[in-house]
Coordinates of C-alpha atoms in Angstrom, one line a residue:
Chain A
M1 CA 0.0 0.0 -0.1
S2 CA 1.4 3.3 -1.1
T3 CA -0.3 5.9 0.9
G4 CA -1.6 6.9 4.4
H5 CA -2.5 5.0 7.4
D6 CA -6.3 5.3 7.4
V7 CA -7.7 3.6 4.3
K8 CA -11.0 5.6 4.6
R9 CA -9.2 8.8 4.1
Y10 CA -8.9 10.3 0.7
P11 CA -6.3 13.0 0.4
G12 CA -7.4 16.5 -0.6
L13 CA -10.9 16.2 0.6
G14 CA -10.6 18.6 3.5
P15 CA -9.3 21.5 1.4
L16 CA -11.8 20.7 -1.3
T17 CA -14.7 20.9 1.3
G18 CA -13.3 24.1 2.5
L19 CA -13.5 25.5 -0.9
F20 CA -17.1 24.1 -1.4
F21 CA -18.2 26.1 1.8
L22 CA -16.4 29.1 0.5
Y23 CA -18.3 28.7 -2.8
L24 CA -21.7 28.4 -0.9
Y25 CA -21.3 31.5 1.3
A26 CA -19.0 33.9 -0.7
P27 CA -21.8 35.0 -3.2
L28 CA -24.1 35.8 -0.2
A29 CA -21.1 37.7 1.6
V30 CA -20.6 39.7 -1.6
V31 CA -24.3 41.0 -1.4
V32 CA -24.0 41.7 2.3
I33 CA -20.6 43.6 1.8
Y34 CA -21.8 45.8 -1.2
S35 CA -25.1 46.7 0.9
F36 CA -22.8 48.9 2.9
N37 CA -21.4 50.6 -0.1
A38 CA -22.0 54.3 -0.6
N39 CA -21.8 54.1 -4.3
R40 CA -24.8 53.8 -6.6
I41 CA -23.0 51.1 -8.7
A42 CA -23.0 48.1 -6.7
G43 CA -19.6 46.8 -7.9
V44 CA -17.6 50.0 -7.3
W45 CA -16.7 50.4 -3.6
T46 CA -16.4 54.1 -2.3
H47 CA -17.0 54.1 1.3
F48 CA -19.1 52.5 4.1
S49 CA -22.7 53.8 4.4
L50 CA -26.0 52.8 5.9
Q51 CA -27.9 55.0 3.5
W52 CA -29.4 52.2 1.4
Y53 CA -30.8 50.6 4.5
S54 CA -32.7 53.8 5.5
S55 CA -34.0 54.3 1.9
A56 CA -35.0 50.7 1.8
L57 CA -37.1 50.9 5.1
N58 CA -38.7 54.0 3.7
N59 CA -39.6 52.5 0.5
A60 CA -43.4 52.2 0.4
A61 CA -43.6 49.8 -2.5
L62 CA -41.1 47.4 -0.8
M63 CA -43.3 47.5 2.4
N64 CA -46.5 46.7 0.4
A65 CA -44.7 43.7 -1.3
L66 CA -43.5 42.5 2.1
K67 CA -47.2 42.8 3.4
T68 CA -48.6 40.9 0.5
S69 CA -46.0 38.2 0.8
L70 CA -46.5 37.8 4.6
T71 CA -50.3 37.7 4.3
V72 CA -50.2 35.1 1.4
A73 CA -47.6 33.1 3.3
V74 CA -49.3 33.1 6.7
V75 CA -52.7 32.1 5.2
A76 CA -51.3 29.4 2.8
T77 CA -49.3 28.1 5.8
V78 CA -52.2 27.6 8.0
V79 CA -54.4 26.2 5.2
S80 CA -51.8 23.8 3.8
T81 CA -50.7 22.6 7.3
L82 CA -54.1 21.9 8.4
I83 CA -54.9 20.0 5.0
A84 CA -51.6 18.2 5.1
L85 CA -52.1 17.2 8.9
A86 CA -55.6 15.8 8.1
A87 CA -54.2 13.9 5.2
A88 CA -51.3 12.5 7.1
L89 CA -53.7 11.3 10.0
A90 CA -56.0 9.7 7.4
I91 CA -53.2 8.0 5.4
I92 CA -51.2 6.8 8.3
R93 CA -53.9 5.9 10.9
G94 CA -57.1 5.4 8.8
K95 CA -58.2 1.8 8.6
D96 CA -58.9 0.3 5.1
V97 CA -58.4 3.7 3.3
R98 CA -59.5 3.5 -0.3
F99 CA -57.1 5.0 -2.8
R100 CA -54.4 5.4 -0.1
K101 CA -51.5 5.2 -2.6
L102 CA -53.3 7.5 -5.0
S103 CA -54.2 10.0 -2.3
E104 CA -50.7 10.2 -1.3
T105 CA -49.5 10.9 -4.8
V106 CA -52.3 13.5 -5.2
V107 CA -51.1 15.3 -2.1
N108 CA -47.6 15.1 -3.3
L109 CA -48.5 16.0 -6.9
P110 CA -47.0 19.5 -6.8
L111 CA -43.7 18.1 -6.2
L112 CA -43.8 16.0 -9.4
L113 CA -44.8 18.7 -11.8
P114 CA -42.5 21.5 -13.0
E115 CA -43.7 24.7 -11.2
I116 CA -43.9 26.9 -14.4
V117 CA -46.5 24.4 -16.0
L118 CA -48.7 24.6 -12.9
A119 CA -48.2 28.3 -12.8
V120 CA -49.5 28.9 -16.3
A121 CA -52.2 26.2 -16.0
T122 CA -53.5 28.1 -12.8
L123 CA -53.4 31.4 -14.7
I124 CA -55.6 29.9 -17.4
L125 CA -58.0 28.5 -14.9
F126 CA -58.3 31.7 -13.1
S127 CA -58.8 33.7 -16.4
L128 CA -61.5 31.3 -17.6
I129 CA -63.6 31.2 -14.3
G130 CA -63.0 35.1 -13.9
I131 CA -61.3 35.1 -10.4
Q132 CA -60.0 38.8 -10.4
N133 CA -59.0 39.2 -6.7
G134 CA -55.1 38.9 -6.8
M135 CA -54.8 37.9 -3.2
A136 CA -57.3 35.0 -3.6
K137 CA -55.5 33.8 -6.7
L138 CA -52.2 33.8 -4.8
I139 CA -53.6 32.2 -1.7
I140 CA -55.3 29.3 -3.6
A141 CA -52.2 28.6 -5.6
H142 CA -49.7 28.8 -2.8
S143 CA -51.8 26.6 -0.5
A144 CA -51.9 23.9 -3.1
F145 CA -48.0 23.9 -3.8
C146 CA -47.1 24.3 0.0
T147 CA -49.2 21.2 1.0
P148 CA -46.7 18.5 0.2
F149 CA -43.9 20.6 2.0
A150 CA -46.1 20.5 5.1
F151 CA -47.3 16.9 4.5
L152 CA -43.9 15.1 4.4
P153 CA -42.5 16.1 7.9
I154 CA -45.9 15.5 9.6
R155 CA -46.2 12.1 7.8
A156 CA -42.7 11.0 8.8
R157 CA -43.4 12.0 12.3
L158 CA -46.6 10.1 12.5
Q159 CA -45.1 7.1 11.0
G160 CA -42.3 6.8 13.4
M161 CA -44.6 7.1 16.5
S162 CA -45.8 4.2 18.7
L163 CA -49.4 3.9 19.5
D164 CA -48.7 3.0 23.2
L165 CA -49.4 6.5 24.8
E166 CA -52.6 7.0 22.6
E167 CA -53.9 3.6 23.8
A168 CA -53.0 4.4 27.4
S169 CA -54.9 7.7 27.1
A170 CA -57.9 5.8 25.7
D171 CA -57.6 3.2 28.5
L172 CA -57.8 6.1 30.9
Y173 CA -61.1 7.1 29.4
A174 CA -60.0 10.1 27.6
S175 CA -62.1 11.0 24.7
R176 CA -60.6 10.8 21.1
W177 CA -60.5 14.6 20.9
T178 CA -58.7 14.8 24.3
T179 CA -56.3 12.2 23.3
F180 CA -55.7 13.9 20.0
R181 CA -55.3 17.3 21.7
R182 CA -53.3 16.1 24.7
V183 CA -51.3 13.1 23.4
T184 CA -51.1 12.9 19.7
L185 CA -50.7 16.6 18.7
P186 CA -47.8 17.3 21.3
L187 CA -46.0 14.1 20.1
I188 CA -46.1 15.1 16.4
F189 CA -45.7 18.8 17.1
P190 CA -42.0 18.9 15.8
G191 CA -43.3 17.4 12.5
V192 CA -46.2 19.9 12.3
F193 CA -43.8 22.8 13.2
S194 CA -41.3 21.8 10.5
G195 CA -43.9 21.2 8.0
A196 CA -45.5 24.7 8.7
M197 CA -42.0 26.2 8.6
L198 CA -41.2 24.7 5.3
A199 CA -44.5 25.7 3.8
F200 CA -44.0 29.3 5.0
L201 CA -40.5 29.6 3.5
I202 CA -41.6 28.0 0.3
S203 CA -44.5 30.5 0.0
M204 CA -42.3 33.5 0.7
D205 CA -39.7 32.3 -1.6
D206 CA -42.0 31.6 -4.6
F207 CA -41.3 33.6 -7.7
I208 CA -42.6 31.6 -10.6
T209 CA -46.3 31.2 -9.7
S210 CA -46.6 34.5 -8.0
N211 CA -45.1 36.3 -11.1
M212 CA -47.7 34.6 -13.3
L213 CA -50.7 35.4 -10.9
S214 CA -49.6 38.8 -9.4
T215 CA -51.8 41.8 -10.4
G216 CA -50.9 45.5 -9.9
G217 CA -52.0 45.8 -6.2
T218 CA -50.6 42.4 -5.2
T219 CA -47.0 42.1 -5.9
T220 CA -45.2 39.6 -3.7
L221 CA -41.5 40.3 -2.4
P222 CA -39.8 38.0 -4.9
V223 CA -41.8 39.5 -7.8
Y224 CA -40.9 43.0 -6.5
I225 CA -37.2 42.2 -6.2
F226 CA -37.3 40.7 -9.8
S227 CA -38.7 44.0 -11.0
L228 CA -36.0 45.9 -9.2
I229 CA -33.2 43.6 -10.8
R230 CA -34.9 44.1 -14.2
S231 CA -35.1 47.7 -14.0
G232 CA -31.3 48.0 -13.7
T233 CA -29.2 49.0 -10.8
S234 CA -31.3 50.0 -7.8
P235 CA -28.7 50.7 -5.0
E236 CA -31.3 49.7 -2.4
L237 CA -31.5 46.2 -3.6
N238 CA -28.4 45.0 -1.8
A239 CA -29.7 46.4 1.4
I240 CA -33.1 44.6 1.0
A241 CA -31.4 41.4 -0.1
T242 CA -29.2 41.5 3.1
L243 CA -32.1 42.2 5.4
L244 CA -33.9 39.1 3.7
I245 CA -30.8 37.0 3.8
L246 CA -30.6 37.6 7.6
A247 CA -34.3 37.0 8.2
S248 CA -34.3 33.6 6.4
L249 CA -30.9 32.5 8.1
I250 CA -32.5 33.2 11.5
L251 CA -35.9 31.5 10.6
A252 CA -34.0 28.5 9.2
T253 CA -31.8 28.1 12.2
A254 CA -34.9 28.3 14.5
A255 CA -36.7 25.7 12.3
L256 CA -33.7 23.4 12.3
L257 CA -33.2 23.7 16.1
V258 CA -36.8 22.6 16.8
A259 CA -36.5 19.8 14.3
A260 CA -33.3 18.7 15.9
R261 CA -34.7 18.8 19.3
G262 CA -37.7 16.7 18.0
T263 CA -35.4 14.0 16.7
R264 CA -33.5 13.9 20.0
D265 CA -36.7 13.5 22.0
N266 CA -37.8 10.7 19.6
A267 CA -34.6 8.8 20.0
Chain B
M1 CA -78.7 4.3 11.6
T2 CA -79.2 7.5 9.5
M3 CA -77.4 9.6 11.9
D4 CA -74.2 11.0 10.6
T5 CA -71.4 9.1 12.4
L6 CA -69.2 12.2 12.7
H7 CA -71.6 13.7 15.2
L8 CA -71.4 10.7 17.5
P9 CA -69.8 11.5 20.9
F10 CA -66.3 10.4 20.7
A11 CA -66.3 8.9 24.0
T12 CA -68.5 5.9 22.7
K13 CA -65.2 4.1 22.4
R14 CA -64.8 0.7 20.9
A15 CA -68.3 0.3 19.3
S16 CA -67.9 3.2 16.8
G17 CA -64.2 2.5 16.5
A18 CA -63.9 0.9 12.9
R19 CA -66.5 3.4 11.7
F20 CA -64.5 6.3 13.1
W21 CA -61.2 5.2 11.5
R22 CA -63.0 4.8 8.1
N23 CA -64.6 8.3 8.5
L24 CA -61.3 9.7 9.4
S25 CA -59.9 8.4 6.1
F26 CA -62.6 10.0 4.2
W27 CA -62.9 13.4 5.8
G28 CA -59.2 13.6 6.4
L29 CA -58.5 13.2 2.7
L30 CA -61.5 15.2 1.3
P31 CA -59.8 18.7 1.8
S32 CA -56.6 17.5 -0.1
W33 CA -58.6 16.1 -2.9
L34 CA -60.6 19.2 -3.2
L35 CA -57.7 21.6 -3.1
M36 CA -55.6 19.6 -5.5
G37 CA -58.6 18.9 -7.8
F38 CA -59.3 22.5 -8.1
A39 CA -56.0 24.1 -8.1
L40 CA -53.9 21.2 -9.9
I41 CA -55.8 18.5 -11.6
L42 CA -58.4 20.8 -13.3
P43 CA -55.9 23.4 -14.4
I44 CA -53.7 20.7 -15.9
A45 CA -56.7 19.3 -17.7
I46 CA -57.5 22.7 -19.0
I47 CA -53.8 23.5 -20.2
A48 CA -54.0 20.1 -22.0
A49 CA -57.2 21.3 -23.8
V50 CA -55.6 24.8 -24.5
S51 CA -52.5 23.2 -26.1
V52 CA -54.7 22.0 -28.8
A53 CA -56.9 25.2 -29.0
T54 CA -56.6 27.9 -31.6
R55 CA -54.8 31.1 -30.8
G56 CA -57.1 34.1 -30.4
A57 CA -56.7 37.1 -32.7
H58 CA -56.0 39.4 -29.6
G59 CA -54.1 37.1 -27.4
G60 CA -55.9 34.3 -25.3
F61 CA -57.4 31.5 -27.4
T62 CA -60.6 30.0 -28.9
W63 CA -61.9 26.5 -28.3
D64 CA -61.3 25.1 -31.8
F65 CA -59.3 22.1 -32.3
N66 CA -55.9 22.9 -33.7
L67 CA -52.4 21.3 -33.5
A68 CA -50.6 24.5 -34.4
G69 CA -49.3 24.8 -31.0
Y70 CA -47.4 21.6 -31.3
S71 CA -46.4 22.0 -35.0
Q72 CA -44.9 25.3 -34.1
I73 CA -42.3 23.6 -32.0
L74 CA -40.8 22.3 -35.1
F75 CA -42.2 24.3 -38.0
N76 CA -42.7 27.8 -38.9
E77 CA -45.6 28.8 -41.2
G78 CA -44.4 30.8 -44.1
W79 CA -46.5 33.4 -45.9
T80 CA -48.4 31.1 -48.1
G81 CA -49.2 28.7 -45.3
E82 CA -46.5 26.2 -46.1
L83 CA -44.6 24.7 -43.1
E84 CA -40.8 25.2 -43.0
F85 CA -38.7 23.4 -40.5
T86 CA -37.1 25.8 -37.8
P87 CA -34.6 24.5 -35.4
Q88 CA -34.9 27.5 -33.1
Y89 CA -37.3 25.7 -30.6
L90 CA -35.6 22.5 -30.7
M91 CA -32.5 24.3 -29.8
I92 CA -34.2 25.6 -26.7
I93 CA -35.5 22.2 -25.8
A94 CA -31.9 20.8 -26.4
R95 CA -30.4 23.6 -24.3
T96 CA -32.8 22.8 -21.5
F97 CA -31.7 19.1 -21.4
L98 CA -27.9 20.0 -21.8
L99 CA -28.0 22.6 -19.0
A100 CA -30.2 20.4 -16.7
G101 CA -27.9 17.4 -17.3
A102 CA -24.7 19.5 -16.8
T103 CA -26.1 21.0 -13.7
T104 CA -26.7 17.5 -12.4
L105 CA -23.4 16.2 -13.2
I106 CA -21.5 19.1 -11.8
C107 CA -23.6 19.0 -8.5
L108 CA -22.7 15.3 -8.3
L109 CA -19.0 15.8 -8.7
F110 CA -19.0 18.2 -5.9
A111 CA -21.4 16.5 -3.7
V112 CA -19.8 13.0 -3.5
P113 CA -16.3 14.1 -2.1
V114 CA -18.0 16.8 0.2
A115 CA -20.6 14.6 1.5
Y116 CA -17.8 11.8 2.0
F117 CA -15.6 14.0 3.9
I118 CA -18.5 15.3 6.1
S119 CA -19.5 11.8 6.9
R120 CA -16.0 10.9 8.3
Q121 CA -16.2 13.9 10.8
P122 CA -16.9 13.4 14.5
P123 CA -20.8 13.7 15.2
S124 CA -20.8 17.2 16.6
Q125 CA -18.9 18.6 13.7
K126 CA -21.1 16.5 11.3
A127 CA -24.2 18.2 12.5
I128 CA -22.7 21.6 12.1
L129 CA -21.5 21.0 8.6
V130 CA -24.8 19.6 7.4
Y131 CA -26.5 22.6 8.9
L132 CA -24.1 24.8 7.0
V133 CA -24.9 22.9 3.7
T134 CA -28.6 23.5 4.4
L135 CA -28.4 27.0 5.4
P136 CA -28.0 28.9 2.1
F137 CA -30.8 26.9 0.6
W138 CA -33.3 28.9 2.8
V139 CA -32.2 32.1 1.3
S140 CA -34.7 33.2 -1.3
M141 CA -33.9 31.6 -4.9
I142 CA -34.0 35.0 -6.6
L143 CA -31.4 36.5 -4.2
R144 CA -29.1 33.5 -4.8
V145 CA -29.3 34.1 -8.5
Y146 CA -29.0 37.9 -8.0
A147 CA -25.7 37.3 -6.0
W148 CA -24.2 35.7 -9.1
M149 CA -25.4 38.7 -11.2
I150 CA -23.4 41.0 -9.0
I151 CA -20.3 38.7 -9.2
L152 CA -20.3 38.2 -12.9
G153 CA -21.9 41.3 -14.2
K154 CA -20.4 44.1 -16.1
E155 CA -19.3 46.0 -13.1
G156 CA -19.1 43.0 -11.0
T157 CA -16.7 41.5 -8.5
L158 CA -15.1 39.1 -10.9
P159 CA -14.4 41.4 -13.8
R160 CA -13.0 43.9 -11.3
L161 CA -10.8 41.3 -9.8
L162 CA -9.5 40.3 -13.2
E163 CA -8.9 43.8 -14.1
N164 CA -6.7 44.3 -11.1
L165 CA -4.8 41.2 -12.0
G166 CA -4.0 42.7 -15.5
F167 CA -6.8 41.4 -17.7
P168 CA -8.5 43.9 -20.0
P169 CA -11.3 45.9 -18.3
G170 CA -14.9 45.5 -19.0
M171 CA -15.2 41.8 -19.3
S172 CA -18.6 40.5 -18.8
F173 CA -19.5 36.9 -17.9
M174 CA -23.3 37.4 -18.1
F175 CA -26.0 36.5 -20.7
N176 CA -24.7 33.3 -21.8
D177 CA -25.2 29.5 -21.1
G178 CA -22.1 29.4 -18.8
A179 CA -23.8 32.1 -16.6
T180 CA -27.2 30.2 -16.5
L181 CA -25.2 27.0 -15.6
T182 CA -23.4 28.8 -12.8
A183 CA -26.5 30.0 -11.2
M184 CA -28.3 26.6 -11.7
V185 CA -25.5 24.7 -10.0
Y186 CA -25.5 27.2 -7.2
T187 CA -29.2 27.2 -6.4
Y188 CA -29.7 23.4 -6.7
M189 CA -26.4 22.2 -5.0
P190 CA -27.8 21.6 -1.5
L191 CA -30.5 19.2 -3.0
M192 CA -27.7 16.9 -4.2
V193 CA -25.4 17.1 -1.2
L194 CA -28.1 16.2 1.4
P195 CA -29.4 12.8 -0.2
V196 CA -25.9 11.7 -1.2
F197 CA -24.7 12.4 2.5
A198 CA -27.6 10.4 3.9
S199 CA -26.7 7.3 1.9
I200 CA -23.0 7.7 2.3
E201 CA -23.5 8.0 6.0
K202 CA -25.1 4.7 6.2
L203 CA -22.2 3.2 4.5
D204 CA -20.6 0.3 6.5
G205 CA -16.9 1.4 7.0
T206 CA -15.8 -2.2 7.4
L207 CA -16.6 -2.8 3.8
I208 CA -14.0 -0.1 2.8
E209 CA -11.6 -1.9 5.2
A210 CA -12.4 -5.3 3.6
S211 CA -11.8 -3.7 0.1
H212 CA -8.2 -2.5 1.1
D213 CA -7.5 -5.8 2.7
L214 CA -8.2 -7.5 -0.5
Y215 CA -5.6 -5.0 -2.1
G216 CA -8.2 -2.6 -3.6
D217 CA -6.5 0.8 -3.7
R218 CA -8.6 4.0 -3.0
W219 CA -9.7 4.5 -6.6
V220 CA -10.9 0.8 -7.0
T221 CA -12.6 1.0 -3.6
L222 CA -14.3 4.4 -4.6
R223 CA -15.5 2.7 -7.9
R224 CA -16.5 -0.6 -6.8
V225 CA -17.6 -0.2 -3.3
I226 CA -18.4 3.4 -2.3
L227 CA -20.2 4.5 -5.3
P228 CA -22.4 1.4 -6.0
L229 CA -23.4 1.4 -2.2
T230 CA -24.3 5.1 -2.3
A231 CA -26.2 4.7 -5.5
P232 CA -29.7 5.2 -4.1
G233 CA -28.7 8.6 -2.6
I234 CA -27.0 9.6 -5.9
L235 CA -30.3 8.8 -7.7
A236 CA -32.3 10.6 -5.3
G237 CA -30.1 13.7 -5.5
A238 CA -30.0 13.4 -9.3
I239 CA -33.9 13.5 -9.4
L240 CA -34.1 16.4 -6.9
V241 CA -31.7 18.5 -9.1
F242 CA -32.5 17.4 -12.6
V243 CA -36.4 17.8 -12.4
P244 CA -36.4 21.4 -11.1
S245 CA -33.5 22.2 -13.5
L246 CA -35.6 21.2 -16.4
G247 CA -38.3 23.7 -15.3
A248 CA -35.8 26.6 -14.4
V249 CA -37.1 30.0 -15.1
L250 CA -35.3 32.5 -13.1
E251 CA -31.7 31.4 -14.0
P252 CA -32.1 31.6 -17.8
T253 CA -34.3 34.8 -17.5
L254 CA -31.8 36.7 -15.4
M255 CA -28.4 35.1 -16.3
G256 CA -29.0 34.1 -19.8
G257 CA -30.6 37.2 -20.9
G258 CA -33.3 37.3 -23.4
K259 CA -31.7 35.2 -26.1
Q260 CA -30.5 32.1 -24.3
M261 CA -33.8 30.7 -23.2
M262 CA -34.8 27.4 -21.7
M263 CA -38.3 25.7 -21.9
G264 CA -39.3 27.4 -18.5
S265 CA -38.5 30.8 -19.8
L266 CA -39.9 30.3 -23.2
I267 CA -43.4 29.1 -21.6
Q268 CA -43.3 32.1 -19.3
L269 CA -42.8 34.4 -22.4
Q270 CA -45.8 33.0 -24.2
F271 CA -48.0 33.8 -21.3
G272 CA -46.4 37.1 -20.5
G273 CA -48.2 39.7 -22.7
G274 CA -50.9 37.1 -23.9
R275 CA -48.6 36.2 -26.7
N276 CA -49.5 32.8 -27.8
W277 CA -51.2 30.7 -25.2
P278 CA -51.7 27.5 -27.3
F279 CA -48.1 27.5 -28.1
G280 CA -47.0 28.0 -24.5
A281 CA -49.4 25.4 -23.5
A282 CA -48.0 22.9 -26.0
I283 CA -44.4 23.6 -24.6
A284 CA -45.8 23.3 -21.0
M285 CA -47.4 19.8 -22.0
T286 CA -43.9 18.8 -23.6
L287 CA -42.1 19.8 -20.5
M288 CA -44.4 17.9 -18.2
A289 CA -44.4 14.8 -20.3
V290 CA -40.5 14.8 -20.3
V291 CA -40.6 15.1 -16.4
L292 CA -43.1 12.5 -16.0
I293 CA -41.5 10.0 -18.2
F294 CA -38.2 10.6 -16.5
L295 CA -39.8 10.2 -13.1
I296 CA -41.7 7.1 -14.1
F297 CA -38.5 5.6 -15.7
T298 CA -36.4 6.1 -12.5
A299 CA -39.3 4.7 -10.3
L300 CA -39.5 1.6 -12.5
R301 CA -35.8 1.1 -12.4
S302 CA -35.4 1.3 -8.7
A303 CA -38.4 -0.9 -8.3
R304 CA -36.8 -3.5 -10.5
K305 CA -33.5 -3.2 -8.4
E306 CA -35.6 -3.7 -5.2
T307 CA -37.3 -6.9 -6.5
A308 CA -33.7 -8.1 -7.9
K309 CA -32.3 -7.9 -4.4

């Protein structure tokens, strides 16, 4: 044998992994650094400044887009999580479910189809039946494609759970509703929480569908950012991007921590 | 009993048991079916119909059967109504496949060594490294693409850096397939690393030792032991990257500029200003068919592997 003592070690993987993480984070770091740049042209550094943050926070169109995105995301998260929870309970716990496999495929259907196809298909549907309300269009479409993201963690959690505690609860004369509320729901909470979190982030992040369905008054945040990028150099854009990057990193960390605690409790 | 069983008091325990669970399965799945039926299945049925409808005079469409949407993918109608072959849309379809395939391959080339390295770390560091792989994925997709526009653009970081190193000023790396590919690899990378890591982690280390005891060097061990045993993770990652890559919209629109389109951006364009809905619908049906065929093919293949075991 020619090299090394540990046969499971491949030389050069450490530096490669280091470069990989540099590659993952450097582009985000570039955006953050330029957001403090006083120059109007993003790539030319003049000096440190917070002016784009203050102008971003005073931008009414941005705040409207943020409000639209949050409204759509919160409603779509609640709707899709409830629907996903009901579906997961039925699929995992239901006895002799007809069309179990088919139902599961239907719930997961948005994951199997390219989003752009769904987006234009929904656009045609809404224009045919004449739904004018931009908010309603966005909420219906978002609820649909968020459902599988809420469903998968809940399903995984339900499937890994033993029935012992629920049976104990029933033996102690707790009603089904009480058992569900006091035993089942707390046990599957980490799954429900990660599902809801995923649904929320997917909804906030969506561009393709929202861009198709957005009307004048209901521009979501990604659609607004797209229009800023398209219209050329808006110096505020880096500040907006930095604030959003920060917000998503905090949210993601919170979600992952809760999910990690869930798996530890389960083990 | 004509009484709706849902309104029975839940406390009547065992007697209504079987019926409760049956009702649960019905009422639990009903909302999903209603939502997906209305917001997914119905629209797909309609777009299938629109793809064989006739283009309206002022945008939109009329319900007259017409295959023009599909024939337009291959042919251009001349002034006298004759059809002449035009490769421009075939080129877009070919570019879509090439870029999606290249994205998958490049992600794989990075993901396997990185996932292998992470899997060899002590547990506490492993958790942190996996978290660091996941984290950028939560940042909005449009911002991750935008970051590359800043880096590669005309006044961007990379041209400036190269200028300082003595290259001619004003170089631009934007608005070509390479730029689109760069952004696609970046946006889909975590989708490859995570499943590959999950299956490399399950790999039994003693098999690698066994391979070395049998005089297999690192390359042979990689090729004959590690890669075959992580094939399920590699396949899962490939699907997770390839399928959304086929439908990419943001990357070709922002990085490729107006000319270097992919199927996703072509579809979007047809519905943009009410340009040509039947044609857009025909492309959308083509894209959907390609994705479904690919998914069914991989599902059948892995099912056959399961039964072969």
